[in-house]
Structures are given as C-alpha cells and as structure tokens.
mmCIF file of C-alpha atoms in Angstrom:
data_model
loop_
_atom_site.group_PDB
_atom_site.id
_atom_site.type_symbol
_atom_site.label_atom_id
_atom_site.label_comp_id
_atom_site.label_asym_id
_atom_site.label_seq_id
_atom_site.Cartn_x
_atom_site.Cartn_y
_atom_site.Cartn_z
ATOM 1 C CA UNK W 503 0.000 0.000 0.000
ATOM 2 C CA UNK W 504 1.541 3.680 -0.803
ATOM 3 C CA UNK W 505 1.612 6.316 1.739
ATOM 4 C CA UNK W 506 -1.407 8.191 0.065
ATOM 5 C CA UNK W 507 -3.093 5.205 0.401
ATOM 6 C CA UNK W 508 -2.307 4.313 3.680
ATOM 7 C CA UNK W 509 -3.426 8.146 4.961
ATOM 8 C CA UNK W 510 -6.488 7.516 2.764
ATOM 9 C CA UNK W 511 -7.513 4.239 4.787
ATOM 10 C CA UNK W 512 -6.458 5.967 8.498
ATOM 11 C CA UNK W 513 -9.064 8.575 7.538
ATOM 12 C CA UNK W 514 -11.317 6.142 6.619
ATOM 13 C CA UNK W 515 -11.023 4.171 9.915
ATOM 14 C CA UNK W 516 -10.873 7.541 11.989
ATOM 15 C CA UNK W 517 -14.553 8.292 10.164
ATOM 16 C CA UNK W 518 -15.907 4.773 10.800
ATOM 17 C CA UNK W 519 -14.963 5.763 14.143
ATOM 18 C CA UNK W 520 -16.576 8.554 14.338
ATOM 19 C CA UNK W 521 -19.649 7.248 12.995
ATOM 20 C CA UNK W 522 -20.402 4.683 15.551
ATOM 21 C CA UNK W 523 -19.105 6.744 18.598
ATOM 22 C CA UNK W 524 -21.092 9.920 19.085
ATOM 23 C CA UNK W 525 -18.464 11.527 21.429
ATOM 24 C CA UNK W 526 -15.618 11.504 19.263
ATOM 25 C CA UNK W 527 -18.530 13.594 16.569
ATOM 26 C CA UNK W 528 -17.673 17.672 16.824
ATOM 27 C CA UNK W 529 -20.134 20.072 17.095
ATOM 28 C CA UNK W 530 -19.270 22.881 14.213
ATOM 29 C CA UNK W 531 -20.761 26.242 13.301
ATOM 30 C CA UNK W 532 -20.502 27.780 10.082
ATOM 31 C CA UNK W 533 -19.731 31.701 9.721
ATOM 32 C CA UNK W 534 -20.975 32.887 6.253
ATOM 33 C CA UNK W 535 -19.177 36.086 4.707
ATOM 34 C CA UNK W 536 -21.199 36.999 1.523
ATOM 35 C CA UNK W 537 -18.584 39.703 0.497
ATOM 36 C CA UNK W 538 -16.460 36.655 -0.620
ATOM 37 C CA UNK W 539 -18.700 34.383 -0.556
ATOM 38 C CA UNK W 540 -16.540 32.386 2.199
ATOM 39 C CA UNK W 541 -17.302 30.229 4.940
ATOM 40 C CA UNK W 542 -15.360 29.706 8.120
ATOM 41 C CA UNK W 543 -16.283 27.625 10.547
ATOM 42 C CA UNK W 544 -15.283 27.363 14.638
ATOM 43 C CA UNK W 545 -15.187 23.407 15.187
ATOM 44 C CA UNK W 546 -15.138 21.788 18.559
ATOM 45 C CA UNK W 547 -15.105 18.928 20.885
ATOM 46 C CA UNK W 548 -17.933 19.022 23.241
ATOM 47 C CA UNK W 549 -16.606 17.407 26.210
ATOM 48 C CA UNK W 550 -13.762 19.171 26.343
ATOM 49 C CA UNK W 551 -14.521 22.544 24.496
ATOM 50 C CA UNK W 552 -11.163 22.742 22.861
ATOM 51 C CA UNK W 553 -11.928 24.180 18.992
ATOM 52 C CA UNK W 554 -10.542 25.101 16.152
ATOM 53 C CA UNK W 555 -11.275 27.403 13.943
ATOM 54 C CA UNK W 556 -10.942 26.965 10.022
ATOM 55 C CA UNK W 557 -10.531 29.776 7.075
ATOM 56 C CA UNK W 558 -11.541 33.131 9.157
ATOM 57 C CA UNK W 559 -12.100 36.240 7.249
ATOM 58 C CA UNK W 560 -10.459 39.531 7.909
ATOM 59 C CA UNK W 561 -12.911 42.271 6.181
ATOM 60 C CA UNK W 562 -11.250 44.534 3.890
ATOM 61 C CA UNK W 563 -12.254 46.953 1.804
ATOM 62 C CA UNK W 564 -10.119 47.538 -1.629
ATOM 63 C CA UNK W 565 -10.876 50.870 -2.669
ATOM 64 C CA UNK W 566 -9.817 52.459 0.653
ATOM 65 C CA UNK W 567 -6.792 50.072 1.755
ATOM 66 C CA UNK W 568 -8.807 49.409 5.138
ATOM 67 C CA UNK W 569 -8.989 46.574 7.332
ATOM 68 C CA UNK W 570 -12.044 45.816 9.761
ATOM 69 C CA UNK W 571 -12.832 42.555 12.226
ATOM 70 C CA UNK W 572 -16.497 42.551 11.774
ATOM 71 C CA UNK W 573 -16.200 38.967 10.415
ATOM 72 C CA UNK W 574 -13.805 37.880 13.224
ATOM 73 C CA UNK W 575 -15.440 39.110 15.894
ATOM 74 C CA UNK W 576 -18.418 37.274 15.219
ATOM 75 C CA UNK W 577 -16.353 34.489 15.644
ATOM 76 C CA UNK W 578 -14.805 35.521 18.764
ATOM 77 C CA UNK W 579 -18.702 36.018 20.426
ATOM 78 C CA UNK W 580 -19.208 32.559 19.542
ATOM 79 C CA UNK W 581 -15.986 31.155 21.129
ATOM 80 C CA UNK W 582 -16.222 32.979 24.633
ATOM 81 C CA UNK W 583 -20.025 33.013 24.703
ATOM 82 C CA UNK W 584 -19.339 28.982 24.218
ATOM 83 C CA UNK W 585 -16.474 29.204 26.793
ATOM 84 C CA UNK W 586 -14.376 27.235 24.352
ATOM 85 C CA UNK W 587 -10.349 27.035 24.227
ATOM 86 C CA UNK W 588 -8.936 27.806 20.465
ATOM 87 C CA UNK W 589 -6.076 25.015 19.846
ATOM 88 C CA UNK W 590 -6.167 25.693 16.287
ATOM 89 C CA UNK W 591 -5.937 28.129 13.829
ATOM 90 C CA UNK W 592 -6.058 26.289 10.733
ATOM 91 C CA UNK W 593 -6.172 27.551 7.000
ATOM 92 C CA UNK W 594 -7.143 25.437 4.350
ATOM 93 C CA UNK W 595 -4.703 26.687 1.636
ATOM 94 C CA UNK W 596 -3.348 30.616 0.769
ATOM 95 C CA UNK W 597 -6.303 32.160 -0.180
ATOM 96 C CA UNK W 598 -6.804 34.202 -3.394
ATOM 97 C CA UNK W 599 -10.198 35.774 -2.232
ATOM 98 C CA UNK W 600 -9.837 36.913 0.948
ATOM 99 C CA UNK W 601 -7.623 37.795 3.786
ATOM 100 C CA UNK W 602 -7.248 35.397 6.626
ATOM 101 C CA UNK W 603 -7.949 37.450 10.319
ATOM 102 C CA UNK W 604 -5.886 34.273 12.094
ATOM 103 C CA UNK W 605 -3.350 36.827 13.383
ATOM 104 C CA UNK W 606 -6.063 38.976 14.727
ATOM 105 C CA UNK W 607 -7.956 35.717 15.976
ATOM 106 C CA UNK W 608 -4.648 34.334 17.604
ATOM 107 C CA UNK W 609 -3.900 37.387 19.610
ATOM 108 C CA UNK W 610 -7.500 37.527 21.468
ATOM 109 C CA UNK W 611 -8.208 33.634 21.327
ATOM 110 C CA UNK W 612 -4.416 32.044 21.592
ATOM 111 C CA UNK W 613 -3.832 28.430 19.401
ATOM 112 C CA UNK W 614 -1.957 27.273 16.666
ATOM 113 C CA UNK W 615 -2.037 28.695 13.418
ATOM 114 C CA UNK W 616 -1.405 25.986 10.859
ATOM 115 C CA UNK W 617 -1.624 25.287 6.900
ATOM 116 C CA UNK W 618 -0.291 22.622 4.869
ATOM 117 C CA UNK W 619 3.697 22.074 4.102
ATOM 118 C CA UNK W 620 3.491 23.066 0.662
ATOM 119 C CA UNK W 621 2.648 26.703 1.498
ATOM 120 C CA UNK W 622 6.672 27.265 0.767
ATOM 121 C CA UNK W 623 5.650 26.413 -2.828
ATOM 122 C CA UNK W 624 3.338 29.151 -2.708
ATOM 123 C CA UNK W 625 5.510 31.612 -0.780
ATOM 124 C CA UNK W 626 8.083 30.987 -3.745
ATOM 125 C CA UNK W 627 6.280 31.611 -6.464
ATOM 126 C CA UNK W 628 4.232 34.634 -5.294
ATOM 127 C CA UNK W 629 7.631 36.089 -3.179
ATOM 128 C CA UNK W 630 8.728 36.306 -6.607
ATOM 129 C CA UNK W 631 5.703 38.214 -8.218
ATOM 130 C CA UNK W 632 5.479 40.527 -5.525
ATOM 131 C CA UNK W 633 9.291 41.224 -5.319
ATOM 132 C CA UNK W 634 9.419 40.818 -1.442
ATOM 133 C CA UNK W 635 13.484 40.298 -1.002
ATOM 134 C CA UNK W 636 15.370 38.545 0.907
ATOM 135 C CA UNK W 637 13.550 39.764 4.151
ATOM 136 C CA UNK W 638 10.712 37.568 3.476
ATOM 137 C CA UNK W 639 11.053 33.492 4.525
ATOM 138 C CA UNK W 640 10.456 31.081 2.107
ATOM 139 C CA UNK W 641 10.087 28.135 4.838
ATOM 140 C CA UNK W 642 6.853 28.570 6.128
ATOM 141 C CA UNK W 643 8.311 29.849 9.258
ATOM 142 C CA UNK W 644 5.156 32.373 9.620
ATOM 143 C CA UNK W 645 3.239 29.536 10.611
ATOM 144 C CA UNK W 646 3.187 27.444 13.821
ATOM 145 C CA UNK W 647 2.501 24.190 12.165
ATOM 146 C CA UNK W 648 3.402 22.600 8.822
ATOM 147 C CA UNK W 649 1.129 19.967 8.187
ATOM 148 C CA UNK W 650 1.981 17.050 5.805
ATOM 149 C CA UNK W 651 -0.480 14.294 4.415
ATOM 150 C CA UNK W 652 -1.722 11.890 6.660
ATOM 151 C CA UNK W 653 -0.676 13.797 9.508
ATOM 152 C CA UNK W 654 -2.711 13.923 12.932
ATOM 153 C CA UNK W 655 -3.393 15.868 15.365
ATOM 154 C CA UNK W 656 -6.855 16.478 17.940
ATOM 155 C CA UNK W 657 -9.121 18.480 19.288
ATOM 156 C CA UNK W 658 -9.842 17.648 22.964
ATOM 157 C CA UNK W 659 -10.798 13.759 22.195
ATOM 158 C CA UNK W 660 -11.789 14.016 18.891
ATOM 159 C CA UNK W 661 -9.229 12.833 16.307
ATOM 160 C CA UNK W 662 -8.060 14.649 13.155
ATOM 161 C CA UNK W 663 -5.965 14.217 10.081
ATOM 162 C CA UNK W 664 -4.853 16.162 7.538
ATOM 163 C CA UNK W 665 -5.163 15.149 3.796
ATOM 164 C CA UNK W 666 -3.053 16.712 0.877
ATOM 165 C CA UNK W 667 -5.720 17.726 -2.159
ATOM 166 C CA UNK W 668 -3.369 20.372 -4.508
ATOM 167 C CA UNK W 669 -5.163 20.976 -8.138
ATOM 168 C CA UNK W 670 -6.521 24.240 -6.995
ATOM 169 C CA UNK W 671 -2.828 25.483 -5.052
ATOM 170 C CA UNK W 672 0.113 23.234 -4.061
ATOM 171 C CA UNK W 673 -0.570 23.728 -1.032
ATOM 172 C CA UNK W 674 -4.298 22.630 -0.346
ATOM 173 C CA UNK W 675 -5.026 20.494 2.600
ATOM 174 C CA UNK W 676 -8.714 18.536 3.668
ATOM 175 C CA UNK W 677 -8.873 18.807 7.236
ATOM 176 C CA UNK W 678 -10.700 15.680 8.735
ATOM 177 C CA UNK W 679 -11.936 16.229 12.404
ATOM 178 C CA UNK W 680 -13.840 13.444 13.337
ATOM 179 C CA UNK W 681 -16.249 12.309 11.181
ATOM 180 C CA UNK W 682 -16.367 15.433 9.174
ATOM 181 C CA UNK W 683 -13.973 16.948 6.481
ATOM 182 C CA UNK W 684 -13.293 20.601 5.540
ATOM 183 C CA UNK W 685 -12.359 20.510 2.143
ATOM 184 C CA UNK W 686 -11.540 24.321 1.307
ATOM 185 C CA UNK W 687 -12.115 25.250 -2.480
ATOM 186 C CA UNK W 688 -11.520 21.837 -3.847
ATOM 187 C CA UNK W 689 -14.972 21.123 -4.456
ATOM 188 C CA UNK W 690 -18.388 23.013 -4.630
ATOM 189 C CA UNK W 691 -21.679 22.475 -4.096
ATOM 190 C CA UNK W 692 -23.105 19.458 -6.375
ATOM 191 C CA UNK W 693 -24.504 21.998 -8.466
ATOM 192 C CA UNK W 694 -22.084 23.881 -8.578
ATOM 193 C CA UNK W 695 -18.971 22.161 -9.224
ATOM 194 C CA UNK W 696 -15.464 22.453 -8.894
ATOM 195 C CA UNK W 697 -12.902 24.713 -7.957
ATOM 196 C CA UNK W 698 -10.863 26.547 -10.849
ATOM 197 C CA UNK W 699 -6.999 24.795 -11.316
ATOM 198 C CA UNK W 700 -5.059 28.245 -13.373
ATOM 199 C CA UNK W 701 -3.763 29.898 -10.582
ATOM 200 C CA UNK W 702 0.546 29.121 -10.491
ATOM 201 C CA UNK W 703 0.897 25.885 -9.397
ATOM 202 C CA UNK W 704 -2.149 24.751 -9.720
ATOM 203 C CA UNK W 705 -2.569 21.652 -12.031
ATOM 204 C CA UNK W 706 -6.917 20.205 -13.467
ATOM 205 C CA UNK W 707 -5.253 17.138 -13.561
ATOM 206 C CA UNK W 708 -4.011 17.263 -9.797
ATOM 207 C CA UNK W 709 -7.230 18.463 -8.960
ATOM 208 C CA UNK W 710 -9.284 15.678 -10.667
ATOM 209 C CA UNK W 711 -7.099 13.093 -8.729
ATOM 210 C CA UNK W 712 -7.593 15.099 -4.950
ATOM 211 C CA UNK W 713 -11.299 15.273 -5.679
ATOM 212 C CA UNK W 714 -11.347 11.229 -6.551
ATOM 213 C CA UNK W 715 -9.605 10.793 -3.381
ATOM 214 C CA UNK W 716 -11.703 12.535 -1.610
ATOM 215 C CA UNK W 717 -14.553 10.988 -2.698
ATOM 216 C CA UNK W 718 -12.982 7.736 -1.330
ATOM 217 C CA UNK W 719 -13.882 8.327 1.444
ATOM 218 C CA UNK W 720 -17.169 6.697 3.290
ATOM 219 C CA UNK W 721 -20.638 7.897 1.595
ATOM 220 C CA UNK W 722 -21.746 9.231 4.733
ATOM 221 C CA UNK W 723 -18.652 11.472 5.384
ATOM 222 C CA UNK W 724 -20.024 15.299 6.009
ATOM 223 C CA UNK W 725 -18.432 17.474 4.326
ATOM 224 C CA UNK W 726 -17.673 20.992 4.147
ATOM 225 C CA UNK W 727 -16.977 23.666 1.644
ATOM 226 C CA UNK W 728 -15.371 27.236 1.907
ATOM 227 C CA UNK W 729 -17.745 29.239 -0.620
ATOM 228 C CA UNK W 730 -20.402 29.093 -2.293
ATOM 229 C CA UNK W 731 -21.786 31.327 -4.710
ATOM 230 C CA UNK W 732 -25.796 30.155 -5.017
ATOM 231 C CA UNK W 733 -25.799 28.104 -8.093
ATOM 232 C CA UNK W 734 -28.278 29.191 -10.837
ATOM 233 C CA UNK W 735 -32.147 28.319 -9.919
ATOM 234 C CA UNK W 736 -30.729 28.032 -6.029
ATOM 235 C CA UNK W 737 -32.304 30.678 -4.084
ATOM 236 C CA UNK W 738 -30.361 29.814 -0.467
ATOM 237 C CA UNK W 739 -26.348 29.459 0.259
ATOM 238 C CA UNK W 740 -25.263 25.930 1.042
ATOM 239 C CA UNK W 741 -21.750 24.857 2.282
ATOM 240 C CA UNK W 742 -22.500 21.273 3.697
ATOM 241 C CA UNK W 743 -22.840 17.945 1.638
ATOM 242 C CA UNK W 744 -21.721 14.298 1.693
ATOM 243 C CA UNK W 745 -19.690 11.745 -0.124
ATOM 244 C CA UNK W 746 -22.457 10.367 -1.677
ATOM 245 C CA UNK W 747 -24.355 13.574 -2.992
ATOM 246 C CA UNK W 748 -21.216 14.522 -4.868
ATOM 247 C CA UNK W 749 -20.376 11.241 -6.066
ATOM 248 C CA UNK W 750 -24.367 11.409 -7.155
ATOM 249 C CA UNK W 751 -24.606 14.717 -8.459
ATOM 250 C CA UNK W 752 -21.553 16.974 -8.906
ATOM 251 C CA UNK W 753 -22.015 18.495 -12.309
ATOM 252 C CA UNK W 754 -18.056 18.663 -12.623
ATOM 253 C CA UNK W 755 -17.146 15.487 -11.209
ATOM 254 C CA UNK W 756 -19.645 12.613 -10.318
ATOM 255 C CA UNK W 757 -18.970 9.350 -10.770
ATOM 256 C CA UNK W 758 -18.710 8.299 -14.236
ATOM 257 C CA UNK W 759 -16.844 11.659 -15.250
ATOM 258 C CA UNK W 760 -12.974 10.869 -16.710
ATOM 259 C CA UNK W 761 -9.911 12.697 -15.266
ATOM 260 C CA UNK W 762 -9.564 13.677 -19.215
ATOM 261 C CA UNK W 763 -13.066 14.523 -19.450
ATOM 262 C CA UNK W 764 -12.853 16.936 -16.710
ATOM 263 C CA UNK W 765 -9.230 18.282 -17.387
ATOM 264 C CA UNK W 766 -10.899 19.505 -20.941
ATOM 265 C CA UNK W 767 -13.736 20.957 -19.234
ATOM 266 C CA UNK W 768 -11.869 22.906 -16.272
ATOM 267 C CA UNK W 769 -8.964 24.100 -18.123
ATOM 268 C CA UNK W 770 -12.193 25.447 -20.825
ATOM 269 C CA UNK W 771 -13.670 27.216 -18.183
ATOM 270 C CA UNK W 772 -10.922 28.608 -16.397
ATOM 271 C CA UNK W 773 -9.993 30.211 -19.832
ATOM 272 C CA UNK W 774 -13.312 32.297 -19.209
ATOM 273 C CA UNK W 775 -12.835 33.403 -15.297
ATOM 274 C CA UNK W 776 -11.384 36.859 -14.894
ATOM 275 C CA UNK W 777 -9.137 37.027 -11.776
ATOM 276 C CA UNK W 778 -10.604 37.248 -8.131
ATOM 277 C CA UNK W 779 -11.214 41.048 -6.990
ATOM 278 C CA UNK W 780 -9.073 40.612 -3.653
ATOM 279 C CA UNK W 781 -6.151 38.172 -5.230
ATOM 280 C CA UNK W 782 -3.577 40.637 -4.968
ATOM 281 C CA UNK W 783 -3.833 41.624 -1.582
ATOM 282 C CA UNK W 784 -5.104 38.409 -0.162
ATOM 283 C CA UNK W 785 -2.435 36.141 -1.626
ATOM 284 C CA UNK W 786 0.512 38.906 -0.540
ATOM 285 C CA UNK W 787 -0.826 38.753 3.030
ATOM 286 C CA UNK W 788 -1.765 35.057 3.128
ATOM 287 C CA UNK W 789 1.480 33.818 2.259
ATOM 288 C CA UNK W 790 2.868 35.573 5.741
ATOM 289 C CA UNK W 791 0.612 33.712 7.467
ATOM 290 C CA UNK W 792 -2.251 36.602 7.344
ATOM 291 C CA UNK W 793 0.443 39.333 8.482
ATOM 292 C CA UNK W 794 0.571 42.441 6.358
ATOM 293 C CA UNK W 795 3.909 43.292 4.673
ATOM 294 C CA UNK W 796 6.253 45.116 6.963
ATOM 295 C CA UNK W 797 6.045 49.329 7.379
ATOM 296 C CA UNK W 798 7.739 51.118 5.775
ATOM 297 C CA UNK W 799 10.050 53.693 7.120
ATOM 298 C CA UNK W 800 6.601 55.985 7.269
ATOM 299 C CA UNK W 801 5.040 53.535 9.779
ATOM 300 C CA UNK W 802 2.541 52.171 7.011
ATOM 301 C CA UNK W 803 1.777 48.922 5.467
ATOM 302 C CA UNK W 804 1.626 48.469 1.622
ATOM 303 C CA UNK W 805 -0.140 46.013 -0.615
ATOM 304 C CA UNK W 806 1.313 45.875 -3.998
ATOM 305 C CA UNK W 807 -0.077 45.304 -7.016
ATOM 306 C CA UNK W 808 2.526 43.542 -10.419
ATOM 307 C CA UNK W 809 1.544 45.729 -13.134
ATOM 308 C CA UNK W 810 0.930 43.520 -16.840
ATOM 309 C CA UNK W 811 2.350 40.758 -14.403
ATOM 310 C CA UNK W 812 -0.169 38.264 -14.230
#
C-alpha cells in the first residue's frame, strides 16, 4: 500500500470511528461572509470545548486600503459566549479571495495557526511576483505548524488528520476532524462544481485526482466547503454535503466523469474566469501567514499590485 493510500484508509477508519461513537462527533458552526462568498467555521469537541477554527475572514475593503474585524469578531462572540479554548488556527490553503484574520484571531483567542507544508511552494512563487526580497522566509516559518499528508493531530478527544488535495494550489489540505472533512475550495456544491486549477501551481489534472480521493472516502462522510456562490435556480447558500451527494450529483465530477473529461472541461472554463477582486492583496498577506507586509520607514503597510504581471 503507498503512503497516500495508507493516509487515505487511516481517515477512513478515523470516520468509521466517528460514525459509531457519538463523542468523538464535533459540534461545528458555520460563519458565512457573503462579500467573498466564504465560509469559516469554529469546530469543537464538546466534552472538552477545545476548537478550532478553520478559514476566518479579515474584512477589507479595496478601494480604501482598510482593514475591519467585523467577520472575526463574530467568531470571537461565539468562542467565549461557548467558553471554548482555540487550539487551532487552521487555513485550508493561501487564499486568493480573501484575507485570513488568524493573526487577529490568535492574539485575542491564543492556538496554533497551521496550513499545509506546501505553502513554501506558494511563498516561492508569489515572493517572486510581488518582489518581497530577501527579508521575506520562504520556509513557512510564519506559521506554527506545517502539516503534511496523513498527519494527525486532535481536538480535545476528537481525532483529526490532515489530507493533501493540490489541483486548486500546491498547497491545499482537507482537514478531517472526526467524522467530518473541511475541504476548502476543492470542491463546490453538487450543483455547482469544482474549484478553478489556473492559478501558479495549480494543475486540473491534480485536482481531478484530490477530488477522486476525496470521494474515497465513506458515503456518509459530512463534508464541508469554503464558498459558495448560489448556483443558478438556487435561491439559499449551502456549504454542507456528503460523499455520496457529490459522487451522485456533482455536475463537474460525479462518478462516471474521466480525469480527461474533466481536465478539458476545467482548463475550458478557467480560460473564461477573470481574476478574483481581492487576489492581490489576499495572496501577498496570506502567504505571511495573514500578516501584512512590513512598514515602511513611514510607519505604514503596503499592498502591492505587479503591473501587466499576471
């Protein structure tokens, strides 16, 4: 058995777990942001309260430069109303549509901010578009936890493991905390789809194969996405499926669909997408770990945008 395989059949075994032990389920709340259309979530283990807390938002707004913690401190009124203890700060993958507030989250609620290994892919590629010398770390060293693929780790008594799913960045990561998995933007909604795979680094083909693996996993398994964006004749936002609905009824993906198939049909459509609004300034700051650059000699923070670049 390869290693993928062999962290493919521990998550398995940590969801059949799950399923037939209701203490080791977590209790999660979902945090919608319809600016970008992103969902975090605060996840935690009832018997203990320790909880993590997956993709936050930090609100910015483009035209004037300015940051606001609306977003987060919805999230912190749900952690201390709940009296819960934050062990992790956990980001799916760099974002390219919004800025991450776990800095801001960190310093009121304490825990571990964490992302997958291949961020340093990321922080290579885009160090290099943004020109951000030799000042700026490569290693990933703005994060407190490198995770790598069939890694675990918990949350009070509730097991977790972390799955690598690139195709949409290097550096995406499923996040399986007991019986459920937050997948980030590697899949949609069934009728919705799939995430787009042109972004540097990011590969349909790669994509294809994450999605297949993590439709591997049990029918039952909950899952849980980072946006959606109301597919047409859907009246309602949705960010929770299953296994089995996407394996049903993905209209990118479903069983039946060939990795060639879809390669022709993503790589189509991405052809068509223009750019997300916020990717400039939320892949510069995501790649420190949600940190804006450094002041300048002025005292201020700059975002900057690659002219004809891109």
């Amino acid at each position: 058995m390869s290693d993928a395989d062999a962290s493919l059949q521990a998550a398995r075994d940590q969801i059949g777990r799950a399923t037939g032990e209701k203490t080791l389920r977590p209790s999660i709340a979902g945090f919608f942001d319809e600016t970008t259309n992103t969902v975090s979530y605060v996840i935690h283990d009832p018997e203990t309260c320790e909880a993590a807390i997956i993709d936050s938002v930090l609100d910015y707004e483009a035209a004037a430069g300015r940051t606001s913690h609306g977003s987060a401190e919805r999230i912190i009124d749900y952690v201390t109303s709940n009296n819960l203890q934050v062990t992790w700060l956990i980001e799916t993958h760099a974002h390219a549509d919004h800025i991450s507030a776990a800095p801001y989250l960190q310093d009121k609620l304490g825990g571990k901010l964490a992302i997958g290994k291949d961020i340093v892919r990321v922080q290579d590629v885009f160090g290099k578009l943004f020109n951000a010398g030799t000042d700026f770390e490569r290693d990933g060293s703005q994060f407190d936890k490198l995770f790598s693929d069939g890694e675990t780790f918990s949350l009070g008594k509730i097991e977790g493991i972390a799955l690598h799913v690139p195709g949409h960045t290097p550096a995406d990561m499923a996040f399986i905390i007991g019986d459920a998995a937050f997948v980030g933007d590697t899949i949609f909604m069934p009728d919705f789809g799939t995430a787009r795979a042109d972004f540097p680094g990011g590969d349909a083909r790669e994509l294809f194969q994450s999605i297949r693996r993590l439709l591997s996993l049990p029918d039952d398994t909950r899952l849980f996405l980072c946006h959606d964006y109301k597919a047409p004749g859907r009246d309602e936002y949705a960010w929770e499926t299953t296994v089995g609905q996407q394996r049903r009824e993905n209209v990118h993906v479903k069983d039946g669909v060939t990795e060639d198939e879809f390669v022709e049909m993503r790589t189509t459509r991405d052809k068509t997408l223009a750019m997300p609004e916020l990717i400039m300034p939320s892949v510069q700051v995501n790649i420190r770990g949600g940190r804006l650059p450094e002041p300048e000699d002025n005292g201020v923070s700059y975002i900057k945008i690659p002219v004809n670049a891109v």
